[in-house]
Tab-separated table of C-alpha atoms and ligand atoms in Angstrom:
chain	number	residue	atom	x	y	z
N	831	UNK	CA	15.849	-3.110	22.528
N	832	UNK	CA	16.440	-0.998	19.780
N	833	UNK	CA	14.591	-1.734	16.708
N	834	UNK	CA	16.110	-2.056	13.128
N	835	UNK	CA	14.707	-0.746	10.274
N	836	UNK	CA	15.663	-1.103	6.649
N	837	UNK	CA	15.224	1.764	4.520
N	838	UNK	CA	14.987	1.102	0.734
N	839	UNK	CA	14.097	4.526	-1.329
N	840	UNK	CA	14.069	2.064	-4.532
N	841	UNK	CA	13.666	4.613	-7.769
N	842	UNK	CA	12.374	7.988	-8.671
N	843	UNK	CA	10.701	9.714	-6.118
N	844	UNK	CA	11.568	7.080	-3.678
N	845	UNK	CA	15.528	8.775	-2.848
N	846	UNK	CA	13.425	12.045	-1.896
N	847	UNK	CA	10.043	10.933	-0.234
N	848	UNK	CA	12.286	8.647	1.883
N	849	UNK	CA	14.708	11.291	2.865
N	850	UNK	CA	11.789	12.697	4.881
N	851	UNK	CA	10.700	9.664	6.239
N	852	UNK	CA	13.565	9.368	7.882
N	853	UNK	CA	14.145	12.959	8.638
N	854	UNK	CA	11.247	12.323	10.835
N	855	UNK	CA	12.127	9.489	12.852
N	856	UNK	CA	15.500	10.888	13.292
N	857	UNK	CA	13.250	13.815	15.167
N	858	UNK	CA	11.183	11.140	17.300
N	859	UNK	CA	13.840	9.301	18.052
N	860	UNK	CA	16.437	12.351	19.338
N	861	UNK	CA	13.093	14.099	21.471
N	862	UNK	CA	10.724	11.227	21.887
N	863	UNK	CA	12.200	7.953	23.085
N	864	UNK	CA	11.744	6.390	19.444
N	865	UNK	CA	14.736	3.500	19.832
N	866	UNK	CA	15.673	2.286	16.289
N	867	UNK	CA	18.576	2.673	13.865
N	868	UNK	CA	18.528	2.464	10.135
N	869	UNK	CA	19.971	0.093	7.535
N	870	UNK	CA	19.775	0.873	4.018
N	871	UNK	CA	19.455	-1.124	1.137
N	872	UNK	CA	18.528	-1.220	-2.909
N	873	UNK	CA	16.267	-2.481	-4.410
N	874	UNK	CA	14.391	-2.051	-7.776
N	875	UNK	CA	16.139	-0.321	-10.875
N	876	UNK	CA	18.783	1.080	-8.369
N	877	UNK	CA	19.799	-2.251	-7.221
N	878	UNK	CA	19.718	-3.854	-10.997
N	879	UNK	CA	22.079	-0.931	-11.993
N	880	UNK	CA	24.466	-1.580	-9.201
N	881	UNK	CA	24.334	-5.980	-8.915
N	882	UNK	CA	21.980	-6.903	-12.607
N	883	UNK	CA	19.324	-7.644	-10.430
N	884	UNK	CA	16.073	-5.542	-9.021
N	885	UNK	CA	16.105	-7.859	-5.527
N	886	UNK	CA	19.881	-9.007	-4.514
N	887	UNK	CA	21.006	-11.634	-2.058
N	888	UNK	CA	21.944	-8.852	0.206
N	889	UNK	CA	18.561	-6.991	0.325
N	890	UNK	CA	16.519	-9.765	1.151
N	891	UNK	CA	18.709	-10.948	4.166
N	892	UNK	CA	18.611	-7.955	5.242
N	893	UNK	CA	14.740	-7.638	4.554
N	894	UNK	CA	14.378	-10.602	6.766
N	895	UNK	CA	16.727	-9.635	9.838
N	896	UNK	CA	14.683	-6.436	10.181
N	897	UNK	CA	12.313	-5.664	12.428
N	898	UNK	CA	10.292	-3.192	9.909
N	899	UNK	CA	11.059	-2.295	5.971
N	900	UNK	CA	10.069	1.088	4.784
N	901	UNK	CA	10.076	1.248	0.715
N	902	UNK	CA	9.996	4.250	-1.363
N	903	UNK	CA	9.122	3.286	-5.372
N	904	UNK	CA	9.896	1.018	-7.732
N	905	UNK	CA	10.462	1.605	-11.455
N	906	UNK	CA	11.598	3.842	-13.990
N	907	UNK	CA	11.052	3.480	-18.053
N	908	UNK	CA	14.884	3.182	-18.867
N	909	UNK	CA	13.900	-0.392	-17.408
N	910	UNK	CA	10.753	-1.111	-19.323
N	911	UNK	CA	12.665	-3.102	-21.995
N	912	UNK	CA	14.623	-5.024	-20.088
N	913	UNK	CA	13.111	-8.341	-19.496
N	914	UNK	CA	10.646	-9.040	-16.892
N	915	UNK	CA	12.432	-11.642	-14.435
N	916	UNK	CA	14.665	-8.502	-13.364
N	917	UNK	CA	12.444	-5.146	-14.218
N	918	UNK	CA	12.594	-2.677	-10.838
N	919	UNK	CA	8.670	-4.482	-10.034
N	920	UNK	CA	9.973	-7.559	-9.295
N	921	UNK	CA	12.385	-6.256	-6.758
N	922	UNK	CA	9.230	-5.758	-4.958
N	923	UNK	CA	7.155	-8.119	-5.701
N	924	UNK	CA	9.956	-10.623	-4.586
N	925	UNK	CA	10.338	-9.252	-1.413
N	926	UNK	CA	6.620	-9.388	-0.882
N	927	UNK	CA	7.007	-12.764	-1.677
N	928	UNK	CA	9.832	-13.919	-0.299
N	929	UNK	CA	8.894	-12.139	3.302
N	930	UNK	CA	5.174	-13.924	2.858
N	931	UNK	CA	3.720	-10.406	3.464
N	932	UNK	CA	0.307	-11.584	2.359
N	933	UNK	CA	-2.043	-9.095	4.127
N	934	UNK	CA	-1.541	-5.360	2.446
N	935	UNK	CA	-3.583	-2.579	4.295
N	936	UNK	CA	-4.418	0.506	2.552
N	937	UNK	CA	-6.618	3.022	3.939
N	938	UNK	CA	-8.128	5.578	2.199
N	939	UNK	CA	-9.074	8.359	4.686
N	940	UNK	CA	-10.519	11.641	3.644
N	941	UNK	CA	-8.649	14.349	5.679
N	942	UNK	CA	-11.466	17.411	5.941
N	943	UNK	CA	-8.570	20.104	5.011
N	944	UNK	CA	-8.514	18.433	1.804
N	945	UNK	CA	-12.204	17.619	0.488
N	946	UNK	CA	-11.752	20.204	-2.199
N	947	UNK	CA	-8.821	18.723	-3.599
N	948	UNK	CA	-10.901	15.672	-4.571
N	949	UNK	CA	-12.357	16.018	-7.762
N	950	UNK	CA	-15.739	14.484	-6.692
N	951	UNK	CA	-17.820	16.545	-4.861
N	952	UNK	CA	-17.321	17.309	-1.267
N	953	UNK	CA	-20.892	15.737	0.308
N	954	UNK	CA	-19.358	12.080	-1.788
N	955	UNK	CA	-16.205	11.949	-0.170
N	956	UNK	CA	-16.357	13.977	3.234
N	957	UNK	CA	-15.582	11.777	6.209
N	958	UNK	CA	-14.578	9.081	3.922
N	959	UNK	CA	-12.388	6.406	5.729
N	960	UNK	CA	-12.218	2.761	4.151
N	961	UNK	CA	-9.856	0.473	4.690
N	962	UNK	CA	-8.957	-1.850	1.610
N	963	UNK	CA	-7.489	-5.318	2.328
N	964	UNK	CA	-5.659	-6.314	-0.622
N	965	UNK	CA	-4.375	-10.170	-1.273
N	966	UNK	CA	-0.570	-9.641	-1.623
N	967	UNK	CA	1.589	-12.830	-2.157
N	968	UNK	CA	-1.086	-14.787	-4.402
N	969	UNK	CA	-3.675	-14.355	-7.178
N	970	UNK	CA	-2.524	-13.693	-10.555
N	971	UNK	CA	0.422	-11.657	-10.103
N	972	UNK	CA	2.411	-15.087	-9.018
N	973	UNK	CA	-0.265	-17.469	-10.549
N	974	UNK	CA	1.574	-20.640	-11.946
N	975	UNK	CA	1.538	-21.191	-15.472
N	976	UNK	CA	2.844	-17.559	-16.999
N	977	UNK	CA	4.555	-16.759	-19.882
N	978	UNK	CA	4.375	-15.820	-23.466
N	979	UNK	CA	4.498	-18.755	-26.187
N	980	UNK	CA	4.589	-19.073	-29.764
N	981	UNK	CA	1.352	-21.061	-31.208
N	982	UNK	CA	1.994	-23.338	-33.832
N	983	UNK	CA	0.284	-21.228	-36.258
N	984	UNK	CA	3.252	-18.867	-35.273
N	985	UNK	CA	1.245	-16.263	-33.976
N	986	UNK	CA	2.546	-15.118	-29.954
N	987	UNK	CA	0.159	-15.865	-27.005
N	988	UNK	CA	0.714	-14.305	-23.551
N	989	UNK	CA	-0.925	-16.067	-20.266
N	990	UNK	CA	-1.132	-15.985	-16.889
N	991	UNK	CA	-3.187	-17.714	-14.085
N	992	UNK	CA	-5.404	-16.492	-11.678
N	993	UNK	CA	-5.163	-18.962	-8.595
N	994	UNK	CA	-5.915	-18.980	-4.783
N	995	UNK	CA	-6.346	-21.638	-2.462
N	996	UNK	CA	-8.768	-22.000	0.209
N	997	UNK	CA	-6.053	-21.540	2.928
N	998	UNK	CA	-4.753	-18.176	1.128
N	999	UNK	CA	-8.204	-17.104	1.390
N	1000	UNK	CA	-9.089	-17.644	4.473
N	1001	UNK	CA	-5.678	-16.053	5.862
N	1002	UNK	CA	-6.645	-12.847	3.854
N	1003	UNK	CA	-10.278	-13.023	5.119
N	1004	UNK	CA	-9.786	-12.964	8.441
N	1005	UNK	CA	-7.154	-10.323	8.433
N	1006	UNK	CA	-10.158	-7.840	7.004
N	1007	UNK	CA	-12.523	-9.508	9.509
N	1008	UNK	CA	-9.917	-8.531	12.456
N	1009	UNK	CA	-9.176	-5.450	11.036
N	1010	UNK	CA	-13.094	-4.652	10.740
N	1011	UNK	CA	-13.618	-5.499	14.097
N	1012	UNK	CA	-11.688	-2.664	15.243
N	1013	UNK	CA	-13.588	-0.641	12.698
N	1014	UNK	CA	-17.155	0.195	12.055
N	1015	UNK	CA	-18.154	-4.154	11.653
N	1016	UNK	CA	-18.386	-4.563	7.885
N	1017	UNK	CA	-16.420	-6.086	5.113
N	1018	UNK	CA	-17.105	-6.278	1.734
N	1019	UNK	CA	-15.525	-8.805	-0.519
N	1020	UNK	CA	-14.838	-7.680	-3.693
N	1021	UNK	CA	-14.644	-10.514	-6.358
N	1022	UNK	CA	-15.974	-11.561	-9.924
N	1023	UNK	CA	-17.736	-14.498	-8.866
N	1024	UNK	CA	-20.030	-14.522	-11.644
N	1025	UNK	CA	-17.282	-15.089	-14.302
N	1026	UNK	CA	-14.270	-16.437	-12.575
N	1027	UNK	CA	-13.965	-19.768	-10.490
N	1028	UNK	CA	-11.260	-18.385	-8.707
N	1029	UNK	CA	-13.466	-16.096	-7.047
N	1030	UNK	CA	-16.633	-18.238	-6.618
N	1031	UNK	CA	-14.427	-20.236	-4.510
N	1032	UNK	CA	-13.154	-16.815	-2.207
N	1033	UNK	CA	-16.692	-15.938	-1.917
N	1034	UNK	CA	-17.665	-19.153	-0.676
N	1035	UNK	CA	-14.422	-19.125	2.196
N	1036	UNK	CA	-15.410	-15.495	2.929
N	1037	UNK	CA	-18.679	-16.657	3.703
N	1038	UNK	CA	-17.170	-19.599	5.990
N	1039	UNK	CA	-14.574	-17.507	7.469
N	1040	UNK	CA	-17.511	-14.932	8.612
N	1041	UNK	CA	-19.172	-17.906	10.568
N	1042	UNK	CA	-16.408	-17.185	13.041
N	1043	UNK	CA	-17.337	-13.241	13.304
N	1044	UNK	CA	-20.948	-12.939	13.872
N	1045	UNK	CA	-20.593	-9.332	14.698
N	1046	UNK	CA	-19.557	-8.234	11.488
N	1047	UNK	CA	-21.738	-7.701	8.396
N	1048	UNK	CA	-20.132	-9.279	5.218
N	1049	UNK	CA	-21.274	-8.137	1.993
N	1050	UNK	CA	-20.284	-9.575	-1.497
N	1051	UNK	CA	-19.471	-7.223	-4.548
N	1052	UNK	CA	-18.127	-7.814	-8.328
N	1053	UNK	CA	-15.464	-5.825	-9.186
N	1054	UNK	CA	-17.160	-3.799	-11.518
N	1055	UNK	CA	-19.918	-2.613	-9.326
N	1056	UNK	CA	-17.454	-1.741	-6.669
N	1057	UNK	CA	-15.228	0.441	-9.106
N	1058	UNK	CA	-18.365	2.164	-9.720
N	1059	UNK	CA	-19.702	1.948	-6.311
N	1060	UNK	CA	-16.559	3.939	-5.256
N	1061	UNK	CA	-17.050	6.685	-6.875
N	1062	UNK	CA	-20.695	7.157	-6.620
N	1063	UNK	CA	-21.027	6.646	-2.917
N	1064	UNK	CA	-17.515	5.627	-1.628
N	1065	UNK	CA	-19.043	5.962	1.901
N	1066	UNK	CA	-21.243	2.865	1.906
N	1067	UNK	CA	-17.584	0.815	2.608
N	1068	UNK	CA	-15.710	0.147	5.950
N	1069	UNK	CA	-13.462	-2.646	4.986
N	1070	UNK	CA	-12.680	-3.823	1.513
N	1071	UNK	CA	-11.074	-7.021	1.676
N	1072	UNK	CA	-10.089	-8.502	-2.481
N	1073	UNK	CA	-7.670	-10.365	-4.428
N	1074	UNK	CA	-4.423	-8.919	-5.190
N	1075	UNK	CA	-4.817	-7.591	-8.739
N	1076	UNK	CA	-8.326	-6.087	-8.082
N	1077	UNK	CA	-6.803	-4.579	-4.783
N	1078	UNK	CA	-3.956	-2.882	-6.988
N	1079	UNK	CA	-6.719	-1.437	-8.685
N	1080	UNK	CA	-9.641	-0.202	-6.591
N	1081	UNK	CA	-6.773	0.971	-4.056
N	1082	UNK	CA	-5.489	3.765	-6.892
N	1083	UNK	CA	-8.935	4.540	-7.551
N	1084	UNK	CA	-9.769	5.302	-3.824
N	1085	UNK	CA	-6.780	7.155	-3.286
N	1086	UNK	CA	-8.205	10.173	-5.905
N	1087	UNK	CA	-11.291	9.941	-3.442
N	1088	UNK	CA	-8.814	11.529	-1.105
N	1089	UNK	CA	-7.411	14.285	-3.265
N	1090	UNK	CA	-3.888	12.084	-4.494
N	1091	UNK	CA	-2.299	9.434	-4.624
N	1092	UNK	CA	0.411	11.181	-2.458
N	1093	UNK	CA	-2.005	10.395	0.082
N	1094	UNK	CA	-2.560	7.133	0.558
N	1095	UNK	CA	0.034	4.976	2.997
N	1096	UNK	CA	0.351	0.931	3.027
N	1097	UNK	CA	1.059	-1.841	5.157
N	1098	UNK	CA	2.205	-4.741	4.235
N	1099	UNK	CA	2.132	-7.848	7.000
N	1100	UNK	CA	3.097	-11.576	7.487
N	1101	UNK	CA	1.312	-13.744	9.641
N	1102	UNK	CA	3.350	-12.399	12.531
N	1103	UNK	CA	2.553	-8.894	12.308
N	1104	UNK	CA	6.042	-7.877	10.826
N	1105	UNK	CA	5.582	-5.995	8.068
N	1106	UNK	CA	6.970	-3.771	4.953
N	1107	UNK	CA	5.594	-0.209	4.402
N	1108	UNK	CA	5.307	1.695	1.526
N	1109	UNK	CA	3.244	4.609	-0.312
N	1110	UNK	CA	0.959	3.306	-2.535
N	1111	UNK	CA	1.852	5.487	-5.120
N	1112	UNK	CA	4.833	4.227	-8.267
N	1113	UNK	CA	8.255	6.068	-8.360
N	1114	UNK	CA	6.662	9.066	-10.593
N	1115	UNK	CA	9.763	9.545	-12.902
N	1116	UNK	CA	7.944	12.447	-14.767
N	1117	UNK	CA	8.486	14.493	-11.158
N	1118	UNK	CA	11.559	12.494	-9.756
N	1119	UNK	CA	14.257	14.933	-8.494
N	1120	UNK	CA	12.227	17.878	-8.470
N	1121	UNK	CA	11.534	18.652	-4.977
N	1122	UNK	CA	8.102	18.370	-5.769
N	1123	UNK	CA	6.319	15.402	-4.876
N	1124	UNK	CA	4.062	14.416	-1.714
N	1125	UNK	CA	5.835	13.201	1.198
N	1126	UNK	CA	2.429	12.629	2.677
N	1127	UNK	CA	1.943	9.247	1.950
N	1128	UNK	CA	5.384	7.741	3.086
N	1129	UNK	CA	5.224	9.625	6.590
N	1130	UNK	CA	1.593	8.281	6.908
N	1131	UNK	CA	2.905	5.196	6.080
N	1132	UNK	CA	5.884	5.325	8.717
N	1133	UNK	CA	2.916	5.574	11.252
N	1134	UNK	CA	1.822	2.705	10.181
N	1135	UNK	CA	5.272	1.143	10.813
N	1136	UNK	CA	5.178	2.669	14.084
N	1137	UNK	CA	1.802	1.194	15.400
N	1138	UNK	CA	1.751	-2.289	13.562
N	1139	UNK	CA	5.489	-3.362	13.854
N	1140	UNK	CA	7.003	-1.199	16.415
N	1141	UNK	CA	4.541	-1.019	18.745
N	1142	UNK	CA	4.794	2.783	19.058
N	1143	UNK	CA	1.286	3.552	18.731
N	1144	UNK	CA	1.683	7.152	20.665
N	1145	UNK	CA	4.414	8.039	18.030
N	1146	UNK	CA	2.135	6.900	15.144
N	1147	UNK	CA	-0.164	9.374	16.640
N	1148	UNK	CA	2.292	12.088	16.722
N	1149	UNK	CA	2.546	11.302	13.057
N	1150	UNK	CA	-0.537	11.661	11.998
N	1151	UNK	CA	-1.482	14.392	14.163
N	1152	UNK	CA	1.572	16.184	12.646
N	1153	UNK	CA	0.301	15.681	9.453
N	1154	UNK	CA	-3.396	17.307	10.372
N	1155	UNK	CA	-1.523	20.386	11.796
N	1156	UNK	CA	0.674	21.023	8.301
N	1157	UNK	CA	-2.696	20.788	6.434
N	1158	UNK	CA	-4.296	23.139	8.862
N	1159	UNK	CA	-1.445	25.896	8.442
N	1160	UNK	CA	-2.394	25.152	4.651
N	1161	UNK	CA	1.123	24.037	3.418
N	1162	UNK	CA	0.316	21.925	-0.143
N	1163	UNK	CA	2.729	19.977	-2.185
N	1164	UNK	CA	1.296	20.268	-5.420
N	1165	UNK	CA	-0.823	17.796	-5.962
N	1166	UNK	CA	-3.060	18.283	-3.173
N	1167	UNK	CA	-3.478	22.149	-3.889
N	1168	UNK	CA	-6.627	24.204	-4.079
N	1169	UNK	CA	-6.999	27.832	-3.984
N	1170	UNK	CA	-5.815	29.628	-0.993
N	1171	UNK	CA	-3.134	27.123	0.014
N	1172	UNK	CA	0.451	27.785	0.039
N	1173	UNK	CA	2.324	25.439	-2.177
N	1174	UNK	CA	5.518	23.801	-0.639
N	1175	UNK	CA	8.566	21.694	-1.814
N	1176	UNK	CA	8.409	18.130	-1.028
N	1177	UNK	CA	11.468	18.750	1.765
N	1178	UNK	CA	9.842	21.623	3.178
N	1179	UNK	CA	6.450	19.699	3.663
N	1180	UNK	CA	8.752	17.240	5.715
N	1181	UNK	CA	10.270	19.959	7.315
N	1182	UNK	CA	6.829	21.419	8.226
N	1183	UNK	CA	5.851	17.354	9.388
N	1184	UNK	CA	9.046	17.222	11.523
N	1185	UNK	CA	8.530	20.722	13.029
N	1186	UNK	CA	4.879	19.744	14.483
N	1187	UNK	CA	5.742	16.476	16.016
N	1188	UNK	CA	6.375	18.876	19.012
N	1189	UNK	CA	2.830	19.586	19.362
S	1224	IPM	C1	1.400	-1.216	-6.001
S	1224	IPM	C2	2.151	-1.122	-7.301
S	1224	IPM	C3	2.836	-2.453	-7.563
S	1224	IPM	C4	1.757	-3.513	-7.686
S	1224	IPM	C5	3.788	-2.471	-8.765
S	1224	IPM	C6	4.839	-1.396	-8.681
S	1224	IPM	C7	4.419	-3.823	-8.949
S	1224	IPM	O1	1.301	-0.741	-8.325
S	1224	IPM	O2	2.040	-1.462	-4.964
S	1224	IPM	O3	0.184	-1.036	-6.009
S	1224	IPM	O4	1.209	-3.725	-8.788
S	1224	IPM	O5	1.456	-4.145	-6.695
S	1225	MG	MG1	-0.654	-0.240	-7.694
């Protein structure tokens, strides 16, 4: 049965990376049996200019009747002032929300073609692949109370809650424990235990939730140590499973293990495997409309689309074997350059992409 898919570019860079996205499935789905057909939708700053609001009625129905969501960036700093209940973020953070895509994948995978666009040295992040399970739907980005209040002394005070409950923990844990048991058979929870309830609690259910996987080797890490742990020896990790706002943090780090952020592709599930995908990278108005940015991590993330919600996994492979072969011929978008690579535009790196699915 043919598969929908709802295609929200979102702001910036999102209208462009997305235009290759789908440039490529259009090419698996004319020469490869790929069955799906696209809706399209806004979301973010585009929507808010078109309906006063970053997530409408429309989108999310939409969101919900598809059978996969690929997002291109949210954002843009005409919309910083506006206030916060409709800024381009919380187009996306509702949808996360509202779709109960808890479980957000984000690998970080060193590809060997690029080891000298990292700036750490080569012997740190050659044959890096980790896997960081990030908390999506919960923690402090959606903790309950929130604001900003006037004291009585008149000065302001701005608050917000870090929560989780046992149940969102244990969801979140054993998607990392499944997820690790395809990998190399180790998670590391990444937490602040030693200042924050919160997390004293998710180490305790990541400890019970383990009881259930004895072949995989949980470890336990505070936040700080693994920010630093990542960039001295980033290759002591398989799976990093943490709470949503450390997630959103280590998972930007990790991606400069890998060169760019242009890199790095996402995954966001529900409990049912049906899921939103997205580059982990913002909408980067500084480069938006220039032809220049990295397609990369959207078409890595349509693989993931492919082999978590549209059970293509040969196609996925196609992907990201396509991707190997246009970093082999040494095509760059410009942030992943290094000398003696040939710099391309961000439609001719899709292009390139599209042309070596044949392969
Ligand atoms: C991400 C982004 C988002 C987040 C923003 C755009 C709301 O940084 O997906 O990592 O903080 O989750
Ligand atoms: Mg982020």
């Amino acid at each position: 049965m043919t598969k929908k898919i709802l295609v929200l570019p979102g702001d910036g860079i999102g209208q462009e990376i997305m235009a290759e996205a789908v440039k490529v499935l259009e090419k698996l789905r004319a020469n490869h049996g790929l069955d799906v057909e696209f809706e399209w939708g806004l979301v973010g700053g585009a929507a808010y200019d078109k309906y006063g609001t970053p997530l409408p009625e429309e989108t999310l129905t939409r969101a919900k009747a598809a059978d996969a969501i690929l997002l291109g960036a949210v954002g843009a700093p005409k919309y910083e002032s506006l206030d916060i209940s409709v800024r381009p973020e919380k187009g996306l953070l509702g949808l996360r929300a509202e779709l109960k895509l808890f479980s957000n994948l984000r690998p970080a995978i060193m590809y060997p073609q690029l080891v000298h666009a990292s700036t750490l040295k080569p012997e740190v992040v050659s044959g890096l692949d980790i896997m960081i399970v990030r908390e999506l739907t919960g923690g402090i980005y959606f903790g309950k109370p929130r604001g900003i209040r006037t004291l009585e002394t008149g000065e302001r005070e701005g608050f917000n809650t870090l929560v989780y409950s046992e149940s969102e923990i244990q969801r979140i844990g054993r998607s990392a424990f499944d997820i690790a048991m395809k990998r190399n058979k180790r998670v590391c929870s990444v937490d602040k235990a030693n200042v924050l309830e919160c997390t004293e609690l998710w180490r305790e259910v990541m400890i019970e939730v383990a009881k259930d996987y004895p072949e995989v080797k949980l470890s336990h890490m505070y936040v700080d140590n693994a920010a630093m742990q990542l960039v001295r020896a980033p290759k002591q990790f398989d799976v990093i499973v943490t709470t949503n706002m450390f997630g959103d943090i280590l998972s930007d780090e990790a991606s400069m293990l890998t060169g760019s952020i242009g890199m790095l592709p996402s995954a966001s599930l529900d409990a049912k495997g049906k899921g939103m995908y997205e580059p982990i990278h913002g909408s980067a108005p500084d480069i938006a409309g220039k032809n220049i940015a990295n397609p990369l991590a959207t078409l890595l993330s349509v693989a993931m689309m492919l082999r978590y919600s549209l059970n293509a996994p040969s196609l996925a492979s196609r992907i990201e074997r396509a991707v190997n072969a246009v970093l082999d011929q040494g095509l760059r978008t410009a942030d992943i350059y290094s000398e003696g690579t040939k710099t391309v535009s961000t439609s001719e790196m899709g292009d390139a992409v599209t042309a070596a699915l044949a392969a």
